[in-house]
Amino acid sequence: MNGQNDLIETTLQSLDNLQRLEVPIGLQFSIKNNFNGKSMTSMNASQKWMLAASILVILGINVITITQYSKSSKKFASVDEKNAVYKEYFSNTIE
């Protein structure tokens, strides 16, 4: 039990020489401004147009992909209308 008490005392004494870290004033002000809600970020017009163009490009790619997929699925469904997916999935197991 004495060894455990010595370990606890050694740990507690190691905290005696610690000092408080000083935060730079500029960092203090920026933290205070961010938490007060005074600092607002906004987008300028060119950034808004770039965001809108990016969204349109992504939507366009999705529309093209969906139309190509629907065309290929119609071709696939016309081969064997009812059970095409079932037959294709199990084509190498059913014999």
PDB file of C-alpha atoms in Angstrom:
ATOM      1  CA  MET A   1       0.000   0.000   0.000  1.00  0.00           C
ATOM      2  CA  ASN A   2       2.914   2.315   0.659  1.00  0.00           C
ATOM      3  CA  GLY A   3       4.094   1.973  -2.959  1.00  0.00           C
ATOM      4  CA  GLN A   4       0.682   3.025  -4.224  1.00  0.00           C
ATOM      5  CA  ASN A   5       0.633   6.089  -1.939  1.00  0.00           C
ATOM      6  CA  ASP A   6       4.097   7.063  -3.163  1.00  0.00           C
ATOM      7  CA  LEU A   7       2.893   6.803  -6.761  1.00  0.00           C
ATOM      8  CA  ILE A   8      -0.122   9.011  -5.987  1.00  0.00           C
ATOM      9  CA  GLU A   9       2.055  11.606  -4.231  1.00  0.00           C
ATOM     10  CA  THR A  10       4.539  11.629  -7.106  1.00  0.00           C
ATOM     11  CA  THR A  11       1.693  12.208  -9.568  1.00  0.00           C
ATOM     12  CA  LEU A  12       0.209  15.036  -7.500  1.00  0.00           C
ATOM     13  CA  GLN A  13       3.610  16.707  -7.062  1.00  0.00           C
ATOM     14  CA  SER A  14       4.226  16.631 -10.811  1.00  0.00           C
ATOM     15  CA  LEU A  15       1.346  19.092 -11.188  1.00  0.00           C
ATOM     16  CA  ASP A  16       3.007  21.706  -8.964  1.00  0.00           C
ATOM     17  CA  ASN A  17       5.334  23.120 -11.623  1.00  0.00           C
ATOM     18  CA  LEU A  18       2.670  23.625 -14.276  1.00  0.00           C
ATOM     19  CA  GLN A  19       1.928  27.148 -15.422  1.00  0.00           C
ATOM     20  CA  ARG A  20      -1.040  28.569 -17.239  1.00  0.00           C
ATOM     21  CA  LEU A  21      -0.545  28.995 -20.965  1.00  0.00           C
ATOM     22  CA  GLU A  22      -1.096  32.536 -22.139  1.00  0.00           C
ATOM     23  CA  VAL A  23      -3.292  32.895 -25.212  1.00  0.00           C
ATOM     24  CA  PRO A  24      -2.281  35.603 -27.695  1.00  0.00           C
ATOM     25  CA  ILE A  25      -4.570  38.641 -27.675  1.00  0.00           C
ATOM     26  CA  GLY A  26      -5.379  38.358 -31.380  1.00  0.00           C
ATOM     27  CA  LEU A  27      -6.599  34.806 -30.890  1.00  0.00           C
ATOM     28  CA  GLN A  28      -8.707  35.874 -27.897  1.00  0.00           C
ATOM     29  CA  PHE A  29     -10.431  38.582 -29.959  1.00  0.00           C
ATOM     30  CA  SER A  30     -11.099  36.294 -32.900  1.00  0.00           C
ATOM     31  CA  ILE A  31     -12.611  33.636 -30.619  1.00  0.00           C
ATOM     32  CA  LYS A  32     -14.803  36.204 -28.892  1.00  0.00           C
ATOM     33  CA  ASN A  33     -15.990  37.636 -32.232  1.00  0.00           C
ATOM     34  CA  ASN A  34     -16.849  34.202 -33.585  1.00  0.00           C
ATOM     35  CA  PHE A  35     -18.898  33.266 -30.531  1.00  0.00           C
ATOM     36  CA  ASN A  36     -20.712  36.591 -30.329  1.00  0.00           C
ATOM     37  CA  GLY A  37     -22.125  36.197 -33.809  1.00  0.00           C
ATOM     38  CA  LYS A  38     -20.722  39.505 -34.971  1.00  0.00           C
ATOM     39  CA  SER A  39     -18.647  37.881 -37.667  1.00  0.00           C
ATOM     40  CA  MET A  40     -20.836  36.939 -40.624  1.00  0.00           C
ATOM     41  CA  THR A  41     -19.590  35.327 -43.759  1.00  0.00           C
ATOM     42  CA  SER A  42     -21.364  36.002 -47.003  1.00  0.00           C
ATOM     43  CA  MET A  43     -20.917  35.001 -50.600  1.00  0.00           C
ATOM     44  CA  ASN A  44     -20.306  37.526 -53.313  1.00  0.00           C
ATOM     45  CA  ALA A  45     -22.159  37.387 -56.625  1.00  0.00           C
ATOM     46  CA  SER A  46     -19.524  35.414 -58.528  1.00  0.00           C
ATOM     47  CA  GLN A  47     -19.442  32.726 -55.833  1.00  0.00           C
ATOM     48  CA  LYS A  48     -23.229  32.440 -55.972  1.00  0.00           C
ATOM     49  CA  TRP A  49     -23.154  32.025 -59.746  1.00  0.00           C
ATOM     50  CA  MET A  50     -20.414  29.390 -59.486  1.00  0.00           C
ATOM     51  CA  LEU A  51     -22.463  27.486 -56.913  1.00  0.00           C
ATOM     52  CA  ALA A  52     -25.557  27.647 -59.118  1.00  0.00           C
ATOM     53  CA  ALA A  53     -23.560  26.482 -62.159  1.00  0.00           C
ATOM     54  CA  SER A  54     -22.106  23.570 -60.171  1.00  0.00           C
ATOM     55  CA  ILE A  55     -25.557  22.481 -59.067  1.00  0.00           C
ATOM     56  CA  LEU A  56     -26.816  22.668 -62.661  1.00  0.00           C
ATOM     57  CA  VAL A  57     -23.895  20.570 -63.907  1.00  0.00           C
ATOM     58  CA  ILE A  58     -24.541  17.914 -61.262  1.00  0.00           C
ATOM     59  CA  LEU A  59     -28.266  17.862 -62.053  1.00  0.00           C
ATOM     60  CA  GLY A  60     -27.501  17.636 -65.782  1.00  0.00           C
ATOM     61  CA  ILE A  61     -25.195  14.683 -65.265  1.00  0.00           C
ATOM     62  CA  ASN A  62     -27.884  12.956 -63.192  1.00  0.00           C
ATOM     63  CA  VAL A  63     -30.560  13.541 -65.850  1.00  0.00           C
ATOM     64  CA  ILE A  64     -28.301  12.194 -68.615  1.00  0.00           C
ATOM     65  CA  THR A  65     -27.432   9.148 -66.514  1.00  0.00           C
ATOM     66  CA  ILE A  66     -31.075   8.433 -65.707  1.00  0.00           C
ATOM     67  CA  THR A  67     -32.144   8.695 -69.355  1.00  0.00           C
ATOM     68  CA  GLN A  68     -29.334   6.415 -70.527  1.00  0.00           C
ATOM     69  CA  TYR A  69     -30.152   3.912 -67.801  1.00  0.00           C
ATOM     70  CA  SER A  70     -33.842   3.935 -68.664  1.00  0.00           C
ATOM     71  CA  LYS A  71     -33.060   3.361 -72.368  1.00  0.00           C
ATOM     72  CA  SER A  72     -30.799   0.425 -71.560  1.00  0.00           C
ATOM     73  CA  SER A  73     -33.320  -1.045 -69.125  1.00  0.00           C
ATOM     74  CA  LYS A  74     -36.062  -0.826 -71.790  1.00  0.00           C
ATOM     75  CA  LYS A  75     -33.847  -2.772 -74.205  1.00  0.00           C
ATOM     76  CA  PHE A  76     -33.148  -5.325 -71.498  1.00  0.00           C
ATOM     77  CA  ALA A  77     -36.827  -5.637 -70.556  1.00  0.00           C
ATOM     78  CA  SER A  78     -37.902  -6.118 -74.166  1.00  0.00           C
ATOM     79  CA  VAL A  79     -35.838  -9.311 -74.473  1.00  0.00           C
ATOM     80  CA  ASP A  80     -37.707 -11.221 -71.800  1.00  0.00           C
ATOM     81  CA  GLU A  81     -40.353  -8.937 -70.422  1.00  0.00           C
ATOM     82  CA  LYS A  82     -41.470 -10.529 -67.150  1.00  0.00           C
ATOM     83  CA  ASN A  83     -38.584 -12.408 -65.600  1.00  0.00           C
ATOM     84  CA  ALA A  84     -35.592 -10.812 -67.306  1.00  0.00           C
ATOM     85  CA  VAL A  85     -33.818  -9.786 -64.103  1.00  0.00           C
ATOM     86  CA  TYR A  86     -34.487 -13.147 -62.472  1.00  0.00           C
ATOM     87  CA  LYS A  87     -33.239 -15.083 -65.481  1.00  0.00           C
ATOM     88  CA  GLU A  88     -30.188 -12.885 -65.910  1.00  0.00           C
ATOM     89  CA  TYR A  89     -29.246 -13.124 -62.253  1.00  0.00           C
ATOM     90  CA  PHE A  90     -29.641 -16.877 -62.096  1.00  0.00           C
ATOM     91  CA  SER A  91     -28.563 -17.591 -65.694  1.00  0.00           C
ATOM     92  CA  ASN A  92     -25.463 -19.554 -64.758  1.00  0.00           C
ATOM     93  CA  THR A  93     -27.137 -21.517 -61.940  1.00  0.00           C
ATOM     94  CA  ILE A  94     -30.287 -22.723 -63.739  1.00  0.00           C
ATOM     95  CA  GLU A  95     -29.550 -25.578 -66.134  1.00  0.00           C
TER      96      GLU A  95
END
